[in-house]
XYZ file of C-alpha atoms in Angstrom:
610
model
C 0.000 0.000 0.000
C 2.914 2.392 0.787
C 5.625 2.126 -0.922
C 8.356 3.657 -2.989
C 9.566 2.310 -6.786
C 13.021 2.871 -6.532
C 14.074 1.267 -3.709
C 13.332 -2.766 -4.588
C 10.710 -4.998 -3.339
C 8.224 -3.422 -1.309
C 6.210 -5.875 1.282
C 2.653 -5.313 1.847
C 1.020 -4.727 5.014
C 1.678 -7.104 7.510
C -1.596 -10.057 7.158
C -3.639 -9.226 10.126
C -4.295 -12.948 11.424
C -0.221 -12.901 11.477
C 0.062 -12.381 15.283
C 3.606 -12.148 16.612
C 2.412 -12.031 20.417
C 0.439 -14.076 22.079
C -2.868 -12.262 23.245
C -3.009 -12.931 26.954
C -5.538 -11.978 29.485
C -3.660 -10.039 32.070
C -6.430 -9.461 34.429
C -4.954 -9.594 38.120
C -1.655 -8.769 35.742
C -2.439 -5.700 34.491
C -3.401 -4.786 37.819
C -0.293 -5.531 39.324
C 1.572 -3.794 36.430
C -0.078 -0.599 37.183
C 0.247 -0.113 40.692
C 4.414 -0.496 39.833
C 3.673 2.379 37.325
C 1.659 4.139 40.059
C 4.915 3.371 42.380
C 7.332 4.704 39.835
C 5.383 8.187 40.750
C 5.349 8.154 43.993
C 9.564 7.690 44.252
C 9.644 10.398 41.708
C 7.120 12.858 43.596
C 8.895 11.910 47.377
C 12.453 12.524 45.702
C 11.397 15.875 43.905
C 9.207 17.300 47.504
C 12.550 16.326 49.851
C 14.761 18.191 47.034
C 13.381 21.010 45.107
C 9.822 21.206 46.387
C 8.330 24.246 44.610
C 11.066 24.411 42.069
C 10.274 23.780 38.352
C 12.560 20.900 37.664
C 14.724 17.999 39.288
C 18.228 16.739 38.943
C 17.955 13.593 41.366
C 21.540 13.118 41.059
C 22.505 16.177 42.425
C 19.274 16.146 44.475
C 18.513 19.563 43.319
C 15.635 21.622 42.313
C 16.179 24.299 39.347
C 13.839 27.043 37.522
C 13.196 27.872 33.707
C 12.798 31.444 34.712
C 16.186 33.218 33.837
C 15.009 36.492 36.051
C 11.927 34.828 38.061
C 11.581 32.907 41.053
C 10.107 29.987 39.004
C 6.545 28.624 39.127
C 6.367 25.241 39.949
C 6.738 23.505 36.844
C 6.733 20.059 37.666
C 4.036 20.664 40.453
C 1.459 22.016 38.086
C 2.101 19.444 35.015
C 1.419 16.437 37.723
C -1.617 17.912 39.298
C -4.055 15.633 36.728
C -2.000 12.329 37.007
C -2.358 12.642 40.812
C -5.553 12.406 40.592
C -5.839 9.817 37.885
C -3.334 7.719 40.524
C -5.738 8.292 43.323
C -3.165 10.384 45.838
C -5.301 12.591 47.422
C -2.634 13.537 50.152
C 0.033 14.652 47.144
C -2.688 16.715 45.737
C -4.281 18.418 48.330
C -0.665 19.668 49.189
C 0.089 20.610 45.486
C -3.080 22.198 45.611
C -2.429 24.440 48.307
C 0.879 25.365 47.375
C -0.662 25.898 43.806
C -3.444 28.386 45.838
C -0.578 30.286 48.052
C 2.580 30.141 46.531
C 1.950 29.686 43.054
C 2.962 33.497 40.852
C 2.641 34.783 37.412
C 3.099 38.322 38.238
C 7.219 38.378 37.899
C 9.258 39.904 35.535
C 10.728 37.391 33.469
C 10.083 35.641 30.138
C 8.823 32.387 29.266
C 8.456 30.485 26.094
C 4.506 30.391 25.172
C 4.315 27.191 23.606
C 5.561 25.247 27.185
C 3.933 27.739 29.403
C 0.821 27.089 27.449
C 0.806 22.526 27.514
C 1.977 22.403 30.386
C 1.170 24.758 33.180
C -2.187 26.232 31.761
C -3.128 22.652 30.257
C -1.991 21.481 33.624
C -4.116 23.705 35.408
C -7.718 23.498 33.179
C -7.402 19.800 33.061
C -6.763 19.840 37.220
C -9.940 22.333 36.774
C -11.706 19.610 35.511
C -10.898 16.572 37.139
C -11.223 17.894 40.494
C -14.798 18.448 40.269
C -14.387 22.297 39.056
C -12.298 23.622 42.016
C -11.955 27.523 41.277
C -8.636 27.669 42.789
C -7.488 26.486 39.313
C -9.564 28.126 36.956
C -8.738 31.647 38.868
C -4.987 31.031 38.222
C -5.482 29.750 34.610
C -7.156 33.235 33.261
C -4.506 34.856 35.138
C -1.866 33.137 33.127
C -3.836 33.212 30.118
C -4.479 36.713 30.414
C -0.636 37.536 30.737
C 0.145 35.228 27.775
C -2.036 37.303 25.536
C 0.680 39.750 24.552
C 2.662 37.509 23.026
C -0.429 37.073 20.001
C 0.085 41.078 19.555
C 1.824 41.417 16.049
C 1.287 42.094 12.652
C 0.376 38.693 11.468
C -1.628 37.151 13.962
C 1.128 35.098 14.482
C 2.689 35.376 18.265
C 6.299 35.614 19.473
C 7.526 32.714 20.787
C 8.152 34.090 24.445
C 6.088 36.117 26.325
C 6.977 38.444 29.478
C 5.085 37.532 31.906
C 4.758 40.978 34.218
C 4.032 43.019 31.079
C 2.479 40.454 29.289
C 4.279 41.486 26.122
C 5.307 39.279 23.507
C 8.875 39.036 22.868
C 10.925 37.260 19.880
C 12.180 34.016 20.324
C 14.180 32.704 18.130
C 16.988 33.942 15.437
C 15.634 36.738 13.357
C 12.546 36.979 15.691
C 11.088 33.558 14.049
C 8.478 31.023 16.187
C 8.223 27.228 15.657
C 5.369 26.427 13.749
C 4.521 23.846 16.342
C 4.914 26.796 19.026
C 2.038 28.623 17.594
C -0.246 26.184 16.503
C -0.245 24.065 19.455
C -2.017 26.486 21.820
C -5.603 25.602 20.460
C -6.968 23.108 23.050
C -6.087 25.390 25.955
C -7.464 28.510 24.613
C -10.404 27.531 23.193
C -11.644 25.203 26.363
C -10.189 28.183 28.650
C -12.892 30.542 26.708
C -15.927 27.856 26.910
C -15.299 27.529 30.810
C -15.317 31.756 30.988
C -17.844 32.597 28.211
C -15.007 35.688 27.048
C -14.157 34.575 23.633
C -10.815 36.618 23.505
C -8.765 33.648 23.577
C -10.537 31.576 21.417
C -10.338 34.210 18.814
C -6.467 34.798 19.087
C -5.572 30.750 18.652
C -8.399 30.590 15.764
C -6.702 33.365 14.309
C -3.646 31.767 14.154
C -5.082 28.645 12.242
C -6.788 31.026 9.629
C -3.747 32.833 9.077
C -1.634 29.392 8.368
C -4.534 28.104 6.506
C -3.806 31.110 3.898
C -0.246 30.169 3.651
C 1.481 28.508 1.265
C 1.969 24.574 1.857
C 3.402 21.336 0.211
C 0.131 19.377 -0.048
C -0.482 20.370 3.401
C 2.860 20.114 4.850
C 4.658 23.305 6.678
C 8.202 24.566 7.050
C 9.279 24.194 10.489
C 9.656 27.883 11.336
C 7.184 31.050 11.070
C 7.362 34.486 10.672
C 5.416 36.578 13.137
C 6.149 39.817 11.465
C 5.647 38.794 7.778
C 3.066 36.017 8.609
C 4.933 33.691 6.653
C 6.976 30.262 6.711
C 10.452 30.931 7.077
C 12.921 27.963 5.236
C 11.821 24.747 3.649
C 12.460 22.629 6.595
C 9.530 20.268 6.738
C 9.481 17.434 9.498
C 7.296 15.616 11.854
C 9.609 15.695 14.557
C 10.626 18.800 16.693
C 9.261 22.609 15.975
C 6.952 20.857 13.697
C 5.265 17.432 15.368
C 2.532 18.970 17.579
C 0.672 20.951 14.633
C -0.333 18.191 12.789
C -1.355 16.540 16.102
C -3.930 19.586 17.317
C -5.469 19.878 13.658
C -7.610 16.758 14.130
C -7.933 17.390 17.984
C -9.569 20.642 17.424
C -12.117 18.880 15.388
C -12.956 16.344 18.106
C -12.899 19.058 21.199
C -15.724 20.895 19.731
C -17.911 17.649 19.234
C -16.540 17.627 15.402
C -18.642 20.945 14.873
C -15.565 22.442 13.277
C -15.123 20.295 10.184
C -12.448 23.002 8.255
C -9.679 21.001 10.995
C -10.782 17.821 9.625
C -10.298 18.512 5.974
C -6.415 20.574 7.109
C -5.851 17.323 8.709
C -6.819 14.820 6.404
C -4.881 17.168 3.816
C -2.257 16.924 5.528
C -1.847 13.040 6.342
C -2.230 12.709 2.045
C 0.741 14.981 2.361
C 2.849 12.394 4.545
C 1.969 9.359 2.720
C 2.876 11.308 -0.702
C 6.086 12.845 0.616
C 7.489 11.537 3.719
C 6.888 7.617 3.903
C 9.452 5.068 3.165
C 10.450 1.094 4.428
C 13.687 -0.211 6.001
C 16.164 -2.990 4.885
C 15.761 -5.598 6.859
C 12.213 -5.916 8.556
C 10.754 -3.798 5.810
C 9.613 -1.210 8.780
C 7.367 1.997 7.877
C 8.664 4.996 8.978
C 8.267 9.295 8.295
C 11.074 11.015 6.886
C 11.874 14.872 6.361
C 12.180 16.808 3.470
C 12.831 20.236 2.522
C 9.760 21.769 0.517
C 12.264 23.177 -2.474
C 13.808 19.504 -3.086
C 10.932 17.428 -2.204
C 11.860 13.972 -3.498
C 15.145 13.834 -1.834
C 14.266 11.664 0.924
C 16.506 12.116 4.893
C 15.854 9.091 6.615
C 16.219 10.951 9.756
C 12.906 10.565 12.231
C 12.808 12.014 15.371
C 11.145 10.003 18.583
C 8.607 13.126 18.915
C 7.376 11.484 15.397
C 6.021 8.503 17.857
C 2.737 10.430 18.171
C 1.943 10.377 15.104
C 0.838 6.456 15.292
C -1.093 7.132 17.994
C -2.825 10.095 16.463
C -4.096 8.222 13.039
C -5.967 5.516 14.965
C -7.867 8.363 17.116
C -8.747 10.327 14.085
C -9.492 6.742 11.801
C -12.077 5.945 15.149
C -12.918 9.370 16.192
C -11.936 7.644 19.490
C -14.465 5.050 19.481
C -12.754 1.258 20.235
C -13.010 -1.426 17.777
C -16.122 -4.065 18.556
C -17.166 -6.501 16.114
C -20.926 -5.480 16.474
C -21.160 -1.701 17.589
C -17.852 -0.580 15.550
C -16.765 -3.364 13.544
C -13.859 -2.501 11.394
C -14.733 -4.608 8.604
C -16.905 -1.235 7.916
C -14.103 1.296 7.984
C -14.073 3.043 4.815
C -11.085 2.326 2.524
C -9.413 5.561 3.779
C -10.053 4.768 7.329
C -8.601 1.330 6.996
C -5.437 2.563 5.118
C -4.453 5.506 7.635
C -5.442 2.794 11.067
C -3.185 0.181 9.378
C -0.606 3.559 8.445
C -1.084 3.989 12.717
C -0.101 0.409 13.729
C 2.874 -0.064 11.405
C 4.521 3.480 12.598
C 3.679 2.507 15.970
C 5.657 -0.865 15.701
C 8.338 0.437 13.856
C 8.754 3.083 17.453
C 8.357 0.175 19.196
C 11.218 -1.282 17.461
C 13.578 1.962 18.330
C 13.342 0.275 21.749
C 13.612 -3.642 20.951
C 16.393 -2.773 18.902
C 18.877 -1.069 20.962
C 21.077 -2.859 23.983
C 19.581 -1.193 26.837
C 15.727 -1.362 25.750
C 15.699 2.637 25.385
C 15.033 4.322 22.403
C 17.138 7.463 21.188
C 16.419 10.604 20.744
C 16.787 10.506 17.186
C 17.602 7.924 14.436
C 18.231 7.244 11.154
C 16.043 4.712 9.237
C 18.043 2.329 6.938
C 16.459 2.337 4.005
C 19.474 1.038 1.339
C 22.308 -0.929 2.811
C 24.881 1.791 1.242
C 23.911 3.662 4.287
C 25.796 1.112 6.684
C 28.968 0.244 4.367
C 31.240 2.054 6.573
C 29.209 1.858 9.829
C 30.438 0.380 13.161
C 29.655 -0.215 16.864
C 27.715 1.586 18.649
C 26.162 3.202 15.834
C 25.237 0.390 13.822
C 24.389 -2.772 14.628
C 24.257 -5.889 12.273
C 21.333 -6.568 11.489
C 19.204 -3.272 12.651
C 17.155 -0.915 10.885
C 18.053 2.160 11.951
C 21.298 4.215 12.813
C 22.147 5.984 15.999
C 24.153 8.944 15.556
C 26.974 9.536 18.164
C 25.329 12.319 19.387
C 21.631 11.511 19.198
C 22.087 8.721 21.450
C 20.715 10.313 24.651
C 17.421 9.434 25.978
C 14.815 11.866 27.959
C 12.304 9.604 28.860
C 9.794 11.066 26.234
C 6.343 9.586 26.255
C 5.277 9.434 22.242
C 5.740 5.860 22.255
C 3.627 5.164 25.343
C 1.160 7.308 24.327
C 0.293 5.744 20.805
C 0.956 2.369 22.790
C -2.072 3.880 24.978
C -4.223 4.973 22.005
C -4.117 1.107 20.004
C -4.455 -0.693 23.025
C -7.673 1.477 23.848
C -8.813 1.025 20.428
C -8.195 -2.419 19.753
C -7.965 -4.371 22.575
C -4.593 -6.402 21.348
C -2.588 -7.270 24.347
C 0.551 -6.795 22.374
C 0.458 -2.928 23.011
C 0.596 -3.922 26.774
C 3.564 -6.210 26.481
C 5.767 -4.155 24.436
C 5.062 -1.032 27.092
C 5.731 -2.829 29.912
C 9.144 -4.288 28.198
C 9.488 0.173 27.971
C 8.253 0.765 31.292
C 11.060 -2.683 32.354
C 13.904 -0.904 30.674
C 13.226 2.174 31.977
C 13.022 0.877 35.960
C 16.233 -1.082 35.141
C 18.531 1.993 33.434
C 16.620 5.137 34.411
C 16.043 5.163 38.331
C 18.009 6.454 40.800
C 18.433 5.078 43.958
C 18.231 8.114 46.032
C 14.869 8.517 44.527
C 13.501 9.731 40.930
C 14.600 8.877 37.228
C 17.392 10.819 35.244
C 17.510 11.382 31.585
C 20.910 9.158 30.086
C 23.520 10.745 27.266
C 23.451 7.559 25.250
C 21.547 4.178 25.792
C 23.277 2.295 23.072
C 25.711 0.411 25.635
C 24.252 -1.305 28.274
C 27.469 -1.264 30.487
C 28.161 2.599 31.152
C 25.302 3.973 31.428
C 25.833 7.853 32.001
C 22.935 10.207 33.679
C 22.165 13.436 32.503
C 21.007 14.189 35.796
C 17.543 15.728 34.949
C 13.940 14.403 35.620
C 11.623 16.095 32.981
C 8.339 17.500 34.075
C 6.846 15.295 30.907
C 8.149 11.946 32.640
C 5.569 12.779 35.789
C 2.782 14.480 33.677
C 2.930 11.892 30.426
C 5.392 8.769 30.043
C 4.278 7.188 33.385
C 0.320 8.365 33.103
C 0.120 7.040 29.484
C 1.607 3.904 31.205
C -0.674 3.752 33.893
C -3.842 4.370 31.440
C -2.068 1.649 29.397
C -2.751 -0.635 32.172
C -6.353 0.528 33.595
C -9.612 -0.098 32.751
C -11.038 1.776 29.470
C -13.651 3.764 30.857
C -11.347 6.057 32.392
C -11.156 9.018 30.320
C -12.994 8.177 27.438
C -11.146 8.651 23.671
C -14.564 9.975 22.464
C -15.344 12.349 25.730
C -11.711 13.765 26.109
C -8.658 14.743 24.204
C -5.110 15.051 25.381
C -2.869 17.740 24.547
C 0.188 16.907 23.726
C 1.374 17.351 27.099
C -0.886 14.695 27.839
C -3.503 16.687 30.157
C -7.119 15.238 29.381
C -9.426 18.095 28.765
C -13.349 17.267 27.846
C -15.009 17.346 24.886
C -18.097 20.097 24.774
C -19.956 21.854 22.209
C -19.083 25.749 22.201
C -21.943 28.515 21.594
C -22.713 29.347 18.296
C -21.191 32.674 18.303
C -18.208 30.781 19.031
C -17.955 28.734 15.608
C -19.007 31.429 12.846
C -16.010 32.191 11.565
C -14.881 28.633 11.102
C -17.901 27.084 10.036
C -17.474 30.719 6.862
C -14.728 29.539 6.559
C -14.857 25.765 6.042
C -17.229 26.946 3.054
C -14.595 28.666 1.556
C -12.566 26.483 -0.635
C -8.046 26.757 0.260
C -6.727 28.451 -2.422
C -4.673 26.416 -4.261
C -1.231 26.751 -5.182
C 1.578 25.108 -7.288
C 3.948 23.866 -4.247
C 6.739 23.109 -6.709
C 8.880 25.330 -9.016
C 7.386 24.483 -12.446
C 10.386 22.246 -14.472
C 11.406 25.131 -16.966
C 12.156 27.372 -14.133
C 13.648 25.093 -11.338
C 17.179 24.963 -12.869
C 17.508 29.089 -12.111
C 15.222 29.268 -9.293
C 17.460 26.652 -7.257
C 20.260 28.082 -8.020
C 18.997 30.757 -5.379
C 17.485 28.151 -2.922
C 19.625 26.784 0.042
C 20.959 23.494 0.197
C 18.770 21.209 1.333
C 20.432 19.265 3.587
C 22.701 22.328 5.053
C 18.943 23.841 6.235
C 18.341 20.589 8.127
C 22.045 20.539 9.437
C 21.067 23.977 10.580
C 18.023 23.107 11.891
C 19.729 19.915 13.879
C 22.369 22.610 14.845
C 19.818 24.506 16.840
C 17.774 21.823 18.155
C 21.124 20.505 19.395
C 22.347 24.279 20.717
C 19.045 23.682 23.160
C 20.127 20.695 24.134
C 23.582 21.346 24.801
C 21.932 24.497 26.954
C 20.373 22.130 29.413
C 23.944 20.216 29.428
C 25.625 23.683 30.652
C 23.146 24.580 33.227
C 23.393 21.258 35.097
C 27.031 21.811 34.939
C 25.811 25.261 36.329
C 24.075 23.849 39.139
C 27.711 21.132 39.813
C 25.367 18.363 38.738
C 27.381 15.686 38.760
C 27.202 12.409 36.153
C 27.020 9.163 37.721
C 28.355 6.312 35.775
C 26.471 3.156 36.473
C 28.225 -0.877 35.562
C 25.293 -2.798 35.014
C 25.677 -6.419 35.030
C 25.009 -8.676 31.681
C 20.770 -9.864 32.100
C 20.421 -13.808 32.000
C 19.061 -14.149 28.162
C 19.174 -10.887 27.628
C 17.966 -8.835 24.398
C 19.240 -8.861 21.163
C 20.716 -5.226 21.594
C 20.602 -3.209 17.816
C 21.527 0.547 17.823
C 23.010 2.909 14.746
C 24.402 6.223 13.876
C 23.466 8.875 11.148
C 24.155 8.667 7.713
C 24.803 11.861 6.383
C 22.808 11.584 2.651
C 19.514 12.218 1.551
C 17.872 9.750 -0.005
C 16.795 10.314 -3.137
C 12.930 9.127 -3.872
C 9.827 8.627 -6.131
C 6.443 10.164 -4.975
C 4.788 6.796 -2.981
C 2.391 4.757 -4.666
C -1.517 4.191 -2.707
């Protein structure tokens, strides 16, 4: 079904009756498997209290709390992004004191800057979902329009299109990144928050500035529905021809089809970007691995679109996930109510798309000595790629490469959480096993004995295992509450009553006022204008001659992504974290270990044949 010509046989999908894993019924099992998730919180949330209680992060190595603020006193980061799993866990004492501190300690009014986009999932996702769960306790929903309301100024620009930071005590807008630029996944993944923030208060101010920002990128010029990476505030316009699935890009594809289902599919024009978009993919960015004939999403840049980087980022992991919900509309597979013998041939092709991308994640875990996936890799896709490849990067036999410095792991939760979305939808007990063989690997490598879990600089050798010495807030408010879901019962939050954002906070589904959906219900009647995406063939010789390379966009891309990360390095150096260095000892029958390391072409490609 999706394939490429030029690169040999292609195998079909895999035969559904082909089961590789034995369908078990966990019962008492599952139960047992959760409470250890539900235990891997608790050491977490006793470490982080004893240590940096009140601070936004925690290095458990150093046992030491840290802020994101540069000139503020911090606001409680990883306080506010657990409040929801708390309460999905059932620890009332934990809560009740993050409440309180949330009610009497917890700040907005300081003068310092914050990036909108994290601000936004996490803390005022963090604190509308809390709203919700807790039965509709004010103290949240007071503090959420105050944040809201201060996070306004950064939507105050030419375009429509906000800064990527915001200062808080002025609640101006300020520009982010080089040249002033925003990530397009920065702007466009603000949606869920503002528009449920303006149903609970009736004031549709912020549901007008996110569905202003969705018009505006409507308007733009795409590539069949795929966007450059980066965004112009000033111009309202995309800035480079980066396109990817992975960072500064990932979460915009994700909210287009969860806007649709928030608003109790009311707001169809988000359904028609999305399924525009996901024709995109399979046209552009899909190709199959040498040996297990794995599907996997690739990058491009929009001026050389059929040159192929088999680079794929773990944030792509949601995008597995995210197909089945939109193929279901979150309603689980039955054989009489939903059987899906009746999906549509479109439905059918884009669920089947979901599994395969979800294995082939999977498989950036199986494959690898330690049971940990990497941060990024790089699919094999033609042996070339592994001619002159060796130890720890490649590994006979694997499908992927690990590049020597994309090795580290954060403990992200895309995996998990697409894990969470098939087993929900299907029932298959395989999405079980192969997260608790994550949730395994992760006990084993990841936790520290004086309490918590630390991100690791490179999981592709078992026997030195080195600690980055951060616990990100996304480990307590997604990874391990995906995992728990993964093991509960499946009428606890509901697929078809509640959407996550992508910071996994579950906020309901409800249908807005009519006032609310005029101007996207206009313009779902209006008809995207249409534009040639590609240089027509008796001008691309001259016009490319102008055009930047390709690949040296994505190196520069990479370059920045990899500035950030070497940021976070410096300020636990800042802080004298130290790195521990752990000997682990050889497991009896352990896993075949497969890692690999970044080949440096781009693949050249045909469009994909449906």
């Amino acid at each position: 079904m999706f394939k490429r010509q030029d690169r040999g046989p292609v195998i079909p999908f895999h035969v559904d009756g082909d089961d590789k894993y034995e369908k078990l019924p966990l019962g008492g099992r599952a139960q047992e498997r959760k409470e250890k998730v539900k235990e891997a919180f608790q050491n977490s949330w006793v470490a982080y209290k004893r240590d940096a209680w009140g601070k936004d992060e925690y290095h458990p190595i150093s046992q030491k709390g840290s802020n994101m603020l540069q000139n503020g006193e911090g606001f409680g980061f990883t306080i506010v992004d657990s409040l929801d799993t708390m309460l999905l866990m059932g620890l009332e004492d934990e809560f009740q004191e993050a409440r309180l501190w949330v009610r009497d300690h917890l700040n907005f009014d300081q003068e310092a800057e914050v990036n909108l986009f994290e601000t936004t999932i996490r803390v005022l996702g963090g604190l509308l979902a809390a709203y919700d769960q807790s039965g509709q306790d004010k103290v949240f929903l007071k503090k959420a329009v105050d944040l809201a309301d201060r996070l306004m100024g950064a939507f105050d620009t030419k375009s429509g299109i906000p800064y990527a930071s915001v200062h808080l005590g002025k609640s101006r807008g300020v520009p982010g990144h080089v040249g002033g630029l925003s990530s397009t996944s920065e702007v466009s993944t603000l949606q869920l928050e503002f528009k449920y923030l303006s149903f609970l208060t009736g004031d549709d101010k912020y549901w007008k500035v996110a569905e202003n920002v969705m018009f505006k990128m409507r308007e733009m010029d795409d590539l069949d529905g795929l966007v450059p990476i980066y965004i112009s505030p000033t111009l309202g316009e995309y800035h480079g021809g980066e396109i990817r699935l992975g960072s500064r890009g990932d979460s915009y594809y994700e909210y287009l089809i969860k806007q649709y289902l928030q608003t109790g599919k009311k707001e169809s024009v988000y359904k028609k970007m999305y399924d525009r978009t996901i024709a995109g993919v399979k046209k552009h960015l899909l190709s199959r691995t040498v040996p297990r004939n794995l599907l996997f999403v690739g990058e491009i840049s929009r001026h050389s679109p059929k040159i192929l980087s088999p680079k794929m980022d773990h944030l792509v992991c949601f995008l597995g996930g995210t197909m089945a919900l939109a193929s279901t509309e979150g309603h689980a597979l039955d054989p009489t109510a939903f059987p899906r013998a009746n999906f549509s041939k479109l439905q059918e092709e884009d669920f089947k798309m979901g599994e395969e991308l979800t294995e082939s994640c999977y498989e950036m875990y199986r494959q690898t000595e330690t049971g940990l996936a990497p941060e990024i890799v790089y699919w094999v896709d033609k042996l070339e790629q592994v001619e002159h490849k060796n130890e720890p990067e490649y590994f006979a036999g694997s499908d992927f490469i690990i590049n020597n410095r994309d090795g580290h792991n954060w403990l992200r939760p895309e995996t998990v959480e697409s894990l969470f979305y098939l087993w929900r939808l299907t029932k298959d007990e395989m999405y079980r096993e192969w997260g608790w063989k994550i949730f395994e690997a992760i006990e084993k490598y990841s936790k520290v004995s004086t309490g918590g879990y630390s991100s690791i600089h490179d999981i592709r050798r078992k026997g030195h295992i080195e600690f980055s010495d951060k616990m990100e807030t996304f480990f307590l408010a997604e990874t391990l509450k995906y995992l728990y879901l993964l093991f509960g019962p499946e009428e606890v939050l509901p697929l078809d009553q509640y959407v996550f954002n992508t910071e996994a906070h579950p906020l309901p589904v409800f249908t807005p006022p009519e006032r609310f959906l005029v101007r996207s219900q206009h313009l779902d009647d209006v008809k995207k204008p249409e534009r040639e995406a590609e240089v027509p063939a008796d001008n691309r010789q001259a016009m490319t001659e102008s055009l930047p390379d390709p690949f040296e966009e994505q190196k520069e891309a990479d370059d920045v992504d990899q500035a950030l990360e070497d940021i976070v390095v410096d300020e636990a150096d800042d802080e004298e974290a130290s790195e521990v260095e752990v000997e682990y000892e050889e497991p009896d029958g352990g896993a075949v270990g497969e890692g690999l390391e970044a080949d440096s072409r781009l693949q050249e490609s045909e469009e994909p044949l449906l």
